[in-house]
mmCIF file of C-alpha atoms in Angstrom:
data_model
loop_
_atom_site.group_PDB
_atom_site.id
_atom_site.type_symbol
_atom_site.label_atom_id
_atom_site.label_comp_id
_atom_site.label_asym_id
_atom_site.label_seq_id
_atom_site.Cartn_x
_atom_site.Cartn_y
_atom_site.Cartn_z
ATOM 1 C CA MET A 185 2.273 -23.769 -8.963
ATOM 2 C CA VAL A 186 4.855 -21.011 -9.611
ATOM 3 C CA ASN A 187 6.901 -21.789 -12.453
ATOM 4 C CA THR A 188 10.174 -23.440 -11.351
ATOM 5 C CA ALA A 189 11.625 -24.249 -14.825
ATOM 6 C CA LEU A 190 12.235 -20.017 -15.666
ATOM 7 C CA ILE A 191 13.290 -19.893 -11.857
ATOM 8 C CA GLY A 192 15.910 -21.776 -12.014
ATOM 9 C CA GLU A 193 16.674 -20.211 -15.040
ATOM 10 C CA TYR A 194 16.991 -16.614 -13.312
ATOM 11 C CA ILE A 195 19.288 -17.912 -10.296
ATOM 12 C CA GLN A 196 21.510 -19.579 -13.241
ATOM 13 C CA PHE A 197 21.794 -15.844 -14.684
ATOM 14 C CA LEU A 198 22.405 -14.777 -11.241
ATOM 15 C CA ARG A 199 24.536 -16.821 -10.222
ATOM 16 C CA LYS A 200 26.930 -16.638 -13.382
ATOM 17 C CA GLN A 201 26.710 -12.675 -13.452
ATOM 18 C CA LYS A 202 28.206 -13.291 -9.894
ATOM 19 C CA HIS A 203 30.979 -14.873 -11.153
ATOM 20 C CA LEU A 204 29.695 -18.174 -8.590
ATOM 21 C CA SER A 205 29.711 -21.534 -9.817
ATOM 22 C CA GLN A 206 27.105 -24.075 -8.576
ATOM 23 C CA LYS A 207 30.122 -25.030 -5.779
ATOM 24 C CA ASP A 208 30.950 -21.741 -4.586
ATOM 25 C CA LEU A 209 26.680 -21.087 -4.427
ATOM 26 C CA ALA A 210 26.453 -24.491 -2.543
ATOM 27 C CA GLU A 211 29.181 -24.167 -0.154
ATOM 28 C CA ALA A 212 28.175 -20.582 0.674
ATOM 29 C CA LEU A 213 24.180 -22.335 1.501
ATOM 30 C CA GLY A 214 25.486 -25.114 3.055
ATOM 31 C CA ILE A 215 24.164 -27.542 0.550
ATOM 32 C CA SER A 216 25.157 -30.034 -2.056
ATOM 33 C CA PHE A 217 25.728 -28.755 -5.085
ATOM 34 C CA GLN A 218 23.426 -31.271 -6.553
ATOM 35 C CA ALA A 219 20.462 -29.638 -5.281
ATOM 36 C CA VAL A 220 21.437 -26.167 -6.907
ATOM 37 C CA SER A 221 21.854 -28.012 -10.353
ATOM 38 C CA LYS A 222 18.186 -28.817 -9.460
ATOM 39 C CA TRP A 223 16.724 -25.752 -9.420
ATOM 40 C CA GLU A 224 18.318 -23.918 -12.103
ATOM 41 C CA THR A 225 17.034 -27.217 -13.932
ATOM 42 C CA GLY A 226 13.639 -26.506 -12.666
ATOM 43 C CA GLU A 227 13.546 -29.874 -11.025
ATOM 44 C CA ASN A 228 12.445 -28.388 -7.795
ATOM 45 C CA LEU A 229 12.492 -25.150 -6.223
ATOM 46 C CA PRO A 230 14.929 -23.789 -2.739
ATOM 47 C CA ASP A 231 12.762 -24.183 -0.100
ATOM 48 C CA ALA A 232 11.647 -21.710 2.606
ATOM 49 C CA ASN A 233 15.181 -21.312 4.774
ATOM 50 C CA ILE A 234 17.275 -21.591 1.830
ATOM 51 C CA LEU A 235 15.711 -18.735 -0.191
ATOM 52 C CA LEU A 236 15.803 -16.060 1.538
ATOM 53 C CA GLU A 237 19.681 -16.180 2.291
ATOM 54 C CA LEU A 238 20.279 -17.657 -1.439
ATOM 55 C CA ALA A 239 18.158 -13.716 -2.355
ATOM 56 C CA ASP A 240 20.458 -12.193 -0.059
ATOM 57 C CA ILE A 241 24.070 -14.241 -1.406
ATOM 58 C CA LEU A 242 22.550 -13.230 -5.004
ATOM 59 C CA ASP A 243 21.891 -9.595 -4.513
ATOM 60 C CA THR A 244 18.258 -9.904 -5.266
ATOM 61 C CA THR A 245 14.650 -9.965 -3.334
ATOM 62 C CA THR A 246 12.705 -13.514 -2.825
ATOM 63 C CA ASP A 247 9.758 -11.097 -5.266
ATOM 64 C CA LYS A 248 12.463 -11.036 -7.853
ATOM 65 C CA ILE A 249 13.493 -15.158 -7.746
ATOM 66 C CA LEU A 250 10.286 -16.119 -7.788
ATOM 67 C CA THR A 251 8.566 -13.873 -10.124
ATOM 68 C CA ALA A 252 11.761 -15.496 -12.323
ATOM 69 C CA GLY A 253 12.828 -11.868 -12.873
ATOM 70 C CA ALA A 254 9.698 -9.991 -13.990
ATOM 71 C CA LEU A 255 8.706 -6.416 -13.094
ATOM 72 C CA ILE A 256 5.606 -6.179 -11.552
ATOM 73 C CA VAL A 257 4.002 -3.779 -12.274
ATOM 74 C CA ARG A 258 0.629 -2.655 -10.874
ATOM 75 C CA LYS A 259 -1.708 -0.703 -13.082
ATOM 76 C CA ASN A 260 -3.079 2.536 -10.944
ATOM 77 C CA LYS A 261 -0.141 1.500 -7.968
ATOM 78 C CA LYS A 262 3.668 1.357 -9.322
ATOM 79 C CA ILE A 263 5.976 3.793 -11.493
ATOM 80 C CA SER A 264 9.212 4.122 -12.640
ATOM 81 C CA VAL A 265 11.479 7.294 -13.224
ATOM 82 C CA SER A 266 12.613 5.391 -16.064
ATOM 83 C CA ASP A 267 8.869 4.889 -17.357
ATOM 84 C CA ILE A 268 8.400 8.601 -17.335
ATOM 85 C CA GLN A 269 11.798 9.645 -18.802
ATOM 86 C CA GLU A 270 10.856 6.717 -21.924
ATOM 87 C CA GLY A 271 7.771 9.557 -22.506
ATOM 88 C CA PHE A 272 9.146 12.473 -22.448
ATOM 89 C CA ILE A 273 11.884 10.462 -24.856
ATOM 90 C CA ALA A 274 9.229 9.392 -27.533
ATOM 91 C CA PHE A 275 7.392 12.676 -27.489
ATOM 92 C CA SER A 276 10.967 14.396 -28.307
ATOM 93 C CA ASP A 277 11.259 11.455 -30.898
ATOM 94 C CA MET A 278 7.252 12.117 -32.019
ATOM 95 C CA ARG A 279 8.442 16.027 -33.142
ATOM 96 C CA THR A 280 11.754 14.406 -35.054
ATOM 97 C CA PHE A 281 9.241 11.954 -37.088
ATOM 98 C CA PHE A 282 6.091 14.209 -37.828
ATOM 99 C CA GLY A 283 7.264 17.576 -37.416
ATOM 100 C CA ALA A 284 7.375 20.148 -35.731
ATOM 101 C CA GLU A 285 4.629 21.681 -37.790
ATOM 102 C CA SER A 286 2.625 18.936 -37.828
ATOM 103 C CA PRO A 287 -0.781 18.508 -36.793
ATOM 104 C CA PHE A 288 -0.435 15.735 -35.143
ATOM 105 C CA TYR A 289 2.716 17.116 -33.093
ATOM 106 C CA ARG A 290 0.916 20.266 -32.765
ATOM 107 C CA GLY A 291 -1.873 19.028 -31.623
ATOM 108 C CA ALA A 292 -0.306 16.775 -28.462
ATOM 109 C CA VAL A 293 1.788 19.841 -27.512
ATOM 110 C CA GLU A 294 -1.584 22.127 -27.103
ATOM 111 C CA GLY A 295 -3.201 19.348 -25.177
ATOM 112 C CA ILE A 296 -0.048 18.606 -22.519
ATOM 113 C CA ASN A 297 0.253 22.154 -22.516
ATOM 114 C CA GLN A 298 -3.717 22.791 -21.028
ATOM 115 C CA LYS A 299 -3.656 19.968 -18.843
ATOM 116 C CA LEU A 300 -0.596 20.860 -17.074
ATOM 117 C CA LYS A 301 -0.240 24.747 -17.530
ATOM 118 C CA ILE A 302 2.846 24.574 -18.917
ATOM 119 C CA ASP A 303 4.853 25.031 -22.062
ATOM 120 C CA ILE A 304 6.410 21.290 -22.446
ATOM 121 C CA GLU A 305 8.737 22.364 -25.455
ATOM 122 C CA GLU A 306 10.947 24.819 -23.452
ATOM 123 C CA TYR A 307 11.118 22.499 -20.464
ATOM 124 C CA LEU A 308 12.788 19.145 -22.876
ATOM 125 C CA LYS A 309 14.937 22.229 -24.521
ATOM 126 C CA SER A 310 17.810 21.900 -21.344
ATOM 127 C CA GLU A 311 18.664 19.469 -18.804
ATOM 128 C CA LYS A 312 17.169 21.795 -15.597
ATOM 129 C CA GLY A 313 13.900 21.945 -17.214
ATOM 130 C CA ARG A 314 13.967 18.289 -17.806
ATOM 131 C CA GLU A 315 14.423 17.801 -14.137
ATOM 132 C CA ALA A 316 12.011 20.256 -13.264
ATOM 133 C CA LEU A 317 9.249 18.637 -15.379
ATOM 134 C CA LEU A 318 10.233 15.175 -14.159
ATOM 135 C CA ALA A 319 9.939 16.268 -10.423
ATOM 136 C CA GLU A 320 6.623 17.101 -11.460
ATOM 137 C CA ALA A 321 5.810 13.933 -13.014
ATOM 138 C CA LEU A 322 6.425 11.966 -9.872
ATOM 139 C CA VAL A 323 4.764 14.163 -7.374
ATOM 140 C CA HIS A 324 1.489 13.692 -9.889
ATOM 141 C CA TYR A 325 1.983 10.229 -9.690
ATOM 142 C CA LEU A 326 2.405 9.882 -5.782
ATOM 143 C CA VAL A 327 -0.089 12.643 -4.562
ATOM 144 C CA ASN A 328 -2.434 9.892 -6.652
ATOM 145 C CA GLY A 329 -1.319 6.636 -4.844
ATOM 146 C CA TYR A 330 1.497 5.205 -6.957
ATOM 147 C CA HIS A 331 4.837 3.865 -5.324
ATOM 148 C CA ILE A 332 7.782 4.526 -6.626
ATOM 149 C CA ASP A 333 10.752 3.426 -5.381
ATOM 150 C CA THR A 334 12.976 5.996 -3.231
ATOM 151 C CA GLU A 335 16.013 4.707 -4.618
ATOM 152 C CA GLU A 336 15.715 5.752 -8.100
ATOM 153 C CA ILE A 337 14.292 9.267 -6.690
ATOM 154 C CA GLU A 338 17.787 9.642 -5.226
ATOM 155 C CA ARG A 339 19.505 8.576 -8.259
ATOM 156 C CA ALA A 340 16.957 10.705 -11.174
ATOM 157 C CA PHE A 341 17.836 14.050 -9.681
ATOM 158 C CA SER A 342 21.156 16.153 -8.699
ATOM 159 C CA SER A 343 19.383 18.575 -7.006
ATOM 160 C CA PRO A 344 18.653 18.017 -3.159
ATOM 161 C CA GLU A 345 16.036 20.847 -2.933
ATOM 162 C CA ILE A 346 13.990 18.715 -6.093
ATOM 163 C CA ARG A 347 14.651 15.418 -3.949
ATOM 164 C CA ALA A 348 13.059 16.900 -0.684
ATOM 165 C CA LYS A 349 10.212 18.504 -2.588
ATOM 166 C CA ILE A 350 9.748 15.074 -3.889
ATOM 167 C CA LYS A 351 9.775 13.004 -0.548
ATOM 168 C CA LYS A 352 7.190 14.740 0.831
ATOM 169 C CA TYR A 353 5.049 12.726 -0.882
ATOM 170 C CA GLN A 354 7.349 9.377 -0.263
ATOM 171 C CA SER A 355 7.266 7.480 2.873
ATOM 172 C CA ASN A 356 10.559 7.398 4.188
ATOM 173 C CA SER A 357 11.758 4.628 6.216
ATOM 174 C CA SER A 358 14.075 6.338 8.385
ATOM 175 C CA LEU A 359 11.014 8.785 9.966
ATOM 176 C CA PHE A 360 8.446 6.079 10.817
ATOM 177 C CA GLY A 361 8.303 2.896 12.744
ATOM 178 C CA HIS A 362 8.201 -0.056 10.508
ATOM 179 C CA LYS A 363 4.497 -1.058 11.385
ATOM 180 C CA ALA A 364 3.890 1.783 10.050
ATOM 181 C CA LYS A 365 5.264 1.878 6.914
ATOM 182 C CA GLN A 366 4.037 -1.852 6.365
ATOM 183 C CA TYR A 367 0.666 -0.765 6.894
ATOM 184 C CA ALA A 368 0.937 1.873 4.804
ATOM 185 C CA SER A 369 2.616 0.357 1.793
ATOM 186 C CA TYR A 370 1.020 -3.073 1.736
ATOM 187 C CA ARG A 371 -2.481 -2.906 3.332
ATOM 188 C CA PRO A 372 -4.952 -3.153 0.259
ATOM 189 C CA SER A 373 -7.270 0.079 0.162
ATOM 190 C CA PHE A 374 -10.791 0.658 0.037
ATOM 191 C CA PRO A 375 -13.302 0.257 -2.807
ATOM 192 C CA SER A 376 -14.426 3.190 -4.963
ATOM 193 C CA GLU A 377 -18.233 2.588 -4.552
ATOM 194 C CA LEU A 378 -17.909 2.086 -0.461
ATOM 195 C CA ILE A 379 -16.150 5.838 -0.289
ATOM 196 C CA ASP A 380 -18.628 7.472 -2.683
ATOM 197 C CA LEU A 381 -21.300 6.325 -0.258
ATOM 198 C CA ILE A 382 -19.913 8.783 2.324
ATOM 199 C CA PHE A 383 -20.674 11.550 -0.308
ATOM 200 C CA ALA A 384 -23.923 10.046 -1.411
ATOM 201 C CA GLU A 385 -26.006 12.981 0.514
ATOM 202 C CA ASN A 386 -23.552 15.857 1.269
ATOM 203 C CA GLN A 387 -21.154 16.715 -1.429
ATOM 204 C CA LYS A 388 -18.736 18.420 0.909
ATOM 205 C CA PRO A 389 -19.017 17.253 4.498
ATOM 206 C CA VAL A 390 -16.501 18.327 7.611
ATOM 207 C CA ILE A 391 -15.361 14.537 8.053
ATOM 208 C CA ALA A 392 -13.651 13.436 11.098
ATOM 209 C CA ASP A 393 -11.559 10.411 10.431
ATOM 210 C CA ILE A 394 -10.930 8.364 13.667
ATOM 211 C CA ALA A 395 -8.180 6.139 14.000
ATOM 212 C CA SER A 396 -6.908 7.479 10.755
ATOM 213 C CA GLY A 397 -3.454 6.029 10.721
ATOM 214 C CA THR A 398 -1.592 5.840 7.933
ATOM 215 C CA GLY A 399 -4.094 8.209 5.925
ATOM 216 C CA ARG A 400 -5.600 5.494 4.236
ATOM 217 C CA LEU A 401 -9.031 6.488 3.870
ATOM 218 C CA ALA A 402 -8.173 10.161 4.240
ATOM 219 C CA ALA A 403 -6.438 10.521 1.216
ATOM 220 C CA LEU A 404 -9.426 8.722 -0.459
ATOM 221 C CA CYS A 405 -11.823 11.422 0.936
ATOM 222 C CA ILE A 406 -9.741 14.723 1.252
ATOM 223 C CA ASP A 407 -10.401 16.489 -2.224
ATOM 224 C CA ARG A 408 -14.340 16.260 -1.379
ATOM 225 C CA ALA A 409 -14.367 17.067 1.635
ATOM 226 C CA LYS A 410 -15.035 20.723 3.306
ATOM 227 C CA THR A 411 -12.621 20.148 6.118
ATOM 228 C CA LEU A 412 -11.633 16.325 7.574
ATOM 229 C CA TYR A 413 -9.768 15.931 10.874
ATOM 230 C CA ALA A 414 -7.851 13.319 10.994
ATOM 231 C CA ILE A 415 -7.942 11.774 14.991
ATOM 232 C CA GLU A 416 -4.614 9.322 15.290
ATOM 233 C CA PRO A 417 -2.669 8.914 18.251
ATOM 234 C CA ASN A 418 0.037 6.992 16.806
ATOM 235 C CA GLU A 419 2.901 9.264 16.831
ATOM 236 C CA ASN A 420 4.730 7.422 13.591
ATOM 237 C CA MET A 421 1.072 6.465 11.814
ATOM 238 C CA ARG A 422 0.148 10.115 12.235
ATOM 239 C CA LYS A 423 3.841 11.348 11.136
ATOM 240 C CA LEU A 424 3.208 9.502 7.999
ATOM 241 C CA ALA A 425 -0.194 10.946 6.558
ATOM 242 C CA GLU A 426 0.922 14.096 7.831
ATOM 243 C CA GLU A 427 3.631 13.374 5.483
ATOM 244 C CA GLN A 428 1.226 12.830 2.718
ATOM 245 C CA LEU A 429 -1.299 14.906 3.421
ATOM 246 C CA SER A 430 -0.541 18.199 4.741
ATOM 247 C CA SER A 431 -0.201 20.072 1.580
ATOM 248 C CA HIS A 432 -4.067 19.968 1.409
ATOM 249 C CA GLN A 433 -5.672 22.729 3.320
ATOM 250 C CA ASN A 434 -8.709 21.280 4.544
ATOM 251 C CA TYR A 435 -6.509 18.330 6.254
ATOM 252 C CA ILE A 436 -6.062 18.959 9.954
ATOM 253 C CA SER A 437 -4.583 16.623 11.433
ATOM 254 C CA LEU A 438 -4.908 16.183 15.634
ATOM 255 C CA ALA A 439 -3.061 13.276 18.046
ATOM 256 C CA ALA A 440 -6.247 12.455 20.164
ATOM 257 C CA PHE A 441 -8.179 9.212 20.250
ATOM 258 C CA ALA A 442 -12.008 7.932 19.575
ATOM 259 C CA GLU A 443 -12.520 8.347 23.309
ATOM 260 C CA ASN A 444 -11.785 11.599 23.179
ATOM 261 C CA THR A 445 -11.484 13.216 19.917
ATOM 262 C CA THR A 446 -10.844 16.907 21.479
ATOM 263 C CA LEU A 447 -13.581 17.943 18.538
ATOM 264 C CA SER A 448 -16.448 20.439 19.242
ATOM 265 C CA ASP A 449 -20.094 19.344 19.644
ATOM 266 C CA ASN A 450 -22.335 19.319 17.182
ATOM 267 C CA SER A 451 -19.441 20.019 14.541
ATOM 268 C CA ILE A 452 -19.533 16.990 12.450
ATOM 269 C CA ALA A 453 -21.402 15.859 9.472
ATOM 270 C CA ILE A 454 -19.754 12.281 8.895
ATOM 271 C CA ILE A 455 -17.347 10.026 11.101
ATOM 272 C CA THR A 456 -15.183 7.841 9.451
ATOM 273 C CA VAL A 457 -13.626 4.547 11.053
ATOM 274 C CA ALA A 458 -11.946 2.520 8.583
ATOM 275 C CA GLY A 459 -10.415 -1.379 9.688
ATOM 276 C CA ALA A 460 -10.034 0.387 13.714
ATOM 277 C CA TYR A 461 -13.457 0.466 15.247
ATOM 278 C CA HIS A 462 -12.817 -2.984 16.848
ATOM 279 C CA TYR A 463 -9.613 -1.520 18.903
ATOM 280 C CA PHE A 464 -11.997 0.878 20.524
ATOM 281 C CA ASP A 465 -13.862 1.523 23.970
ATOM 282 C CA SER A 466 -16.647 0.913 21.971
ATOM 283 C CA THR A 467 -19.664 2.603 24.959
ATOM 284 C CA ASP A 468 -17.164 5.377 25.782
ATOM 285 C CA THR A 469 -16.763 6.014 21.531
ATOM 286 C CA LYS A 470 -20.531 5.496 21.343
ATOM 287 C CA LYS A 471 -20.835 8.743 23.485
ATOM 288 C CA GLU A 472 -18.083 10.742 21.847
ATOM 289 C CA PHE A 473 -19.721 10.046 18.256
ATOM 290 C CA TYR A 474 -22.542 11.663 19.571
ATOM 291 C CA ARG A 475 -21.428 14.248 21.034
ATOM 292 C CA ILE A 476 -19.828 15.611 18.001
ATOM 293 C CA LEU A 477 -21.611 14.569 15.403
ATOM 294 C CA LYS A 478 -24.369 17.026 13.672
ATOM 295 C CA PRO A 479 -27.795 16.355 14.075
ATOM 296 C CA ASN A 480 -29.070 13.355 11.708
ATOM 297 C CA GLY A 481 -24.821 13.313 11.367
ATOM 298 C CA LYS A 482 -23.476 9.346 9.999
ATOM 299 C CA VAL A 483 -20.929 7.125 11.192
ATOM 300 C CA PHE A 484 -19.345 5.058 7.972
ATOM 301 C CA LEU A 485 -17.477 2.208 9.804
ATOM 302 C CA PHE A 486 -15.103 0.359 7.367
ATOM 303 C CA TRP A 487 -13.250 -3.370 7.440
ATOM 304 C CA ASN A 488 -11.464 -5.691 4.989
ATOM 305 C CA ARG A 489 -11.199 -9.095 5.232
ATOM 306 C CA TYR A 490 -8.877 -11.408 3.648
ATOM 307 C CA THR A 491 -11.212 -14.949 3.528
ATOM 308 C CA GLY A 492 -12.228 -17.340 0.564
ATOM 309 C CA ASN A 493 -8.683 -18.430 -0.190
ATOM 310 C CA ALA A 494 -7.051 -21.757 -0.524
ATOM 311 C CA TYR A 495 -4.099 -20.815 2.019
ATOM 312 C CA ASP A 496 -6.870 -19.600 4.721
ATOM 313 C CA LYS A 497 -6.395 -22.702 7.585
ATOM 314 C CA GLU A 498 -2.510 -22.295 6.589
ATOM 315 C CA LYS A 499 -2.854 -19.204 7.414
ATOM 316 C CA GLU A 500 -4.619 -19.153 10.722
ATOM 317 C CA ILE A 501 -2.355 -21.650 11.882
ATOM 318 C CA LEU A 502 0.326 -19.267 11.570
ATOM 319 C CA ASP A 503 -1.297 -16.579 12.717
ATOM 320 C CA GLU A 504 -1.999 -19.000 16.446
ATOM 321 C CA LYS A 505 1.633 -20.215 15.903
ATOM 322 C CA TYR A 506 2.953 -16.645 16.086
ATOM 323 C CA ARG A 507 0.536 -14.789 17.550
ATOM 324 C CA LYS A 508 2.058 -11.915 20.510
ATOM 325 C CA LYS A 509 0.553 -12.844 23.770
ATOM 326 C CA LYS A 510 -2.674 -10.257 23.403
ATOM 327 C CA LYS A 511 -5.423 -11.395 21.898
ATOM 328 C CA ARG A 512 -6.846 -10.384 18.875
ATOM 329 C CA PRO A 513 -8.877 -7.157 19.398
ATOM 330 C CA TYR A 514 -11.830 -8.753 16.597
ATOM 331 C CA SER A 515 -11.692 -12.614 18.067
ATOM 332 C CA GLY A 516 -14.607 -13.849 17.640
ATOM 333 C CA ILE A 517 -17.271 -11.098 17.165
ATOM 334 C CA THR A 518 -18.282 -10.115 13.878
ATOM 335 C CA PRO A 519 -18.224 -6.555 11.709
ATOM 336 C CA LYS A 520 -21.976 -6.991 11.713
ATOM 337 C CA GLU A 521 -21.647 -7.115 15.203
ATOM 338 C CA ARG A 522 -20.338 -4.493 16.759
ATOM 339 C CA ALA A 523 -21.913 -2.703 13.629
ATOM 340 C CA GLU A 524 -25.064 -2.983 15.545
ATOM 341 C CA HIS A 525 -23.227 -2.246 19.477
ATOM 342 C CA LEU A 526 -22.567 1.330 17.863
ATOM 343 C CA PHE A 527 -26.053 1.530 15.575
ATOM 344 C CA GLY A 528 -28.508 -0.357 17.600
ATOM 345 C CA LYS A 529 -30.465 -3.719 15.408
ATOM 346 C CA ASN A 530 -32.151 -2.406 12.142
ATOM 347 C CA ASN A 531 -30.572 0.931 12.448
ATOM 348 C CA PHE A 532 -28.041 1.063 9.995
ATOM 349 C CA LYS A 533 -27.137 -0.479 5.971
ATOM 350 C CA GLU A 534 -24.490 -3.019 5.439
ATOM 351 C CA ILE A 535 -23.084 -2.619 1.995
ATOM 352 C CA THR A 536 -20.283 -5.417 0.749
ATOM 353 C CA VAL A 537 -18.003 -5.544 -2.206
ATOM 354 C CA GLN A 538 -15.601 -8.288 -3.369
ATOM 355 C CA THR A 539 -12.936 -7.954 -5.227
ATOM 356 C CA LYS A 540 -9.401 -9.852 -5.897
ATOM 357 C CA ILE A 541 -5.857 -8.924 -6.110
ATOM 358 C CA HIS A 542 -2.468 -10.575 -6.931
ATOM 359 C CA GLN A 543 0.693 -10.095 -5.013
ATOM 360 C CA THR A 544 4.093 -10.623 -4.640
ATOM 361 C CA PHE A 545 5.677 -12.366 -1.072
ATOM 362 C CA ASP A 546 7.104 -8.832 -0.014
ATOM 363 C CA GLU A 547 3.360 -7.449 -0.414
ATOM 364 C CA PHE A 548 1.783 -10.510 0.825
ATOM 365 C CA PHE A 549 4.032 -10.375 3.684
ATOM 366 C CA GLY A 550 4.235 -7.028 4.133
ATOM 367 C CA GLY A 551 0.061 -6.984 4.689
ATOM 368 C CA TRP A 552 0.169 -10.137 6.827
ATOM 369 C CA SER A 553 3.250 -8.659 9.117
ATOM 370 C CA SER A 554 1.481 -4.849 9.483
ATOM 371 C CA ALA A 555 -0.843 -6.745 11.327
ATOM 372 C CA SER A 556 -0.383 -5.511 15.092
ATOM 373 C CA TYR A 557 -0.531 -9.297 16.602
ATOM 374 C CA THR A 558 2.158 -10.932 14.183
ATOM 375 C CA PRO A 559 5.790 -10.544 15.701
ATOM 376 C CA ASP A 560 8.185 -7.367 15.351
ATOM 377 C CA THR A 561 10.949 -7.298 13.201
ATOM 378 C CA GLY A 562 14.073 -7.748 15.332
ATOM 379 C CA SER A 563 11.805 -10.373 18.234
ATOM 380 C CA ASP A 564 12.806 -14.038 18.274
ATOM 381 C CA ASP A 565 9.928 -15.094 16.317
ATOM 382 C CA TYR A 566 10.673 -12.765 12.855
ATOM 383 C CA PRO A 567 12.637 -14.366 11.340
ATOM 384 C CA ASN A 568 10.713 -17.863 11.367
ATOM 385 C CA PHE A 569 7.671 -16.490 11.020
ATOM 386 C CA LYS A 570 9.310 -15.228 8.045
ATOM 387 C CA LYS A 571 10.643 -18.814 6.562
ATOM 388 C CA GLU A 572 7.500 -19.688 6.899
ATOM 389 C CA ALA A 573 5.338 -17.421 5.476
ATOM 390 C CA LEU A 574 7.446 -17.835 2.884
ATOM 391 C CA ALA A 575 6.577 -21.739 2.209
ATOM 392 C CA LEU A 576 3.073 -20.846 2.283
ATOM 393 C CA PHE A 577 3.005 -18.109 -0.764
ATOM 394 C CA THR A 578 5.810 -20.650 -2.671
ATOM 395 C CA LYS A 579 3.315 -23.284 -2.164
ATOM 396 C CA TYR A 580 0.166 -21.474 -3.662
ATOM 397 C CA ALA A 581 1.574 -18.937 -5.738
ATOM 398 C CA ASN A 582 1.009 -19.222 -9.601
ATOM 399 C CA GLU A 583 3.352 -19.375 -12.466
ATOM 400 C CA GLN A 584 4.005 -15.927 -12.244
ATOM 401 C CA GLY A 585 5.148 -15.840 -8.943
ATOM 402 C CA LEU A 586 1.896 -14.297 -7.403
ATOM 403 C CA MET A 587 -0.519 -14.945 -4.647
ATOM 404 C CA GLU A 588 -4.401 -14.669 -5.128
ATOM 405 C CA MET A 589 -6.110 -12.862 -2.455
ATOM 406 C CA ASN A 590 -9.746 -12.732 -2.047
ATOM 407 C CA ILE A 591 -10.856 -9.393 -0.284
ATOM 408 C CA THR A 592 -14.264 -8.548 0.721
ATOM 409 C CA SER A 593 -14.620 -4.946 2.225
ATOM 410 C CA TYR A 594 -17.828 -4.054 3.960
ATOM 411 C CA CYS A 595 -19.349 -0.787 4.606
ATOM 412 C CA PHE A 596 -22.079 0.473 7.770
ATOM 413 C CA PHE A 597 -23.648 3.687 7.843
ATOM 414 C CA GLY A 598 -25.982 4.752 10.003
ATOM 415 C CA THR A 599 -27.016 7.448 12.447
ATOM 416 C CA LEU A 600 -26.587 6.957 16.032
ATOM 417 C CA LEU A 601 -29.652 6.645 18.680
ATOM 418 C CA PRO A 602 -29.827 8.680 21.690
#
């Protein structure tokens, strides 16, 4: 359960920052001031209907309330501009403390210069140099899968050219549909153990990533492929992937379908499909895959499944309640059954990897609402869907305000029979 005492202290802190009394806050929410008092003393938690409105009034987010203001930093996932700037300051302080000619400091300088092919001392001498160094650092983190807040980027740089360069690698919400953005931001990726299977027999293959989407799988493969064709019919998703990956000369983005890739006969060594095969016309897709594959070429199908969690049954009930009229494309059919239809029984290998992640509400709901069958933002059902999702989250979140999620990642791979 979440830590109601810490959350109460945080609500009180934010309320006082806004110069609101308990009565003021209660009136704004249409509740009694006694209810506010109980939150702040940790007796209970605002319910989901009120929590979203409370976050708006206090100019914060539900995530920050549920984590009592804690900064949740994901290893290899999130970094802030201030983190990098503090690193520059620490480096300068090291020079002051040890001396410019000390072996310790000189060793650090030489190591950085050799690794980054720069003269870091020259960069740090001027404001312009520090800004350029910060920009290069941010681009490095972005292309390696880290998330950096867009507003921080805006505040950090005076130069429009530098901001534009960085945003080349950063998702831009004004350019892409909300489902594409959510999909890119919140869907978990695939374990490295499964990605390595693609390259076990071919170190530099020509890959066709079918239904490449926002480039989740392509980004994990691009540096190891001779050429990677990203086949994606959805314009919003394709543009987002291109924004992130088009700087790679071996990346070729095509607006096409699994059933008609537009690729040449016998041109592809590896076909990959991540979490999308269930959307295809399986008969036509199999014919197309067979056509474009080289002799002995292989197909790799990937799926993530989120099962084995305490909240699974309750989440499924909400899925059914708010599902759009269309049926889930994989309803009642397992990934293995789909693999059997493509490869034939006993003609493929199966590898599974179990992982566990911890998510904030934004991450939990962002991933859930990115599914094609969930209500769209702006639809009549969306507000209630989000409120009930929040109620489910607060029921099962831990004291740090995070939800534990078990993930089973599947990879089915093999050659195709005629």
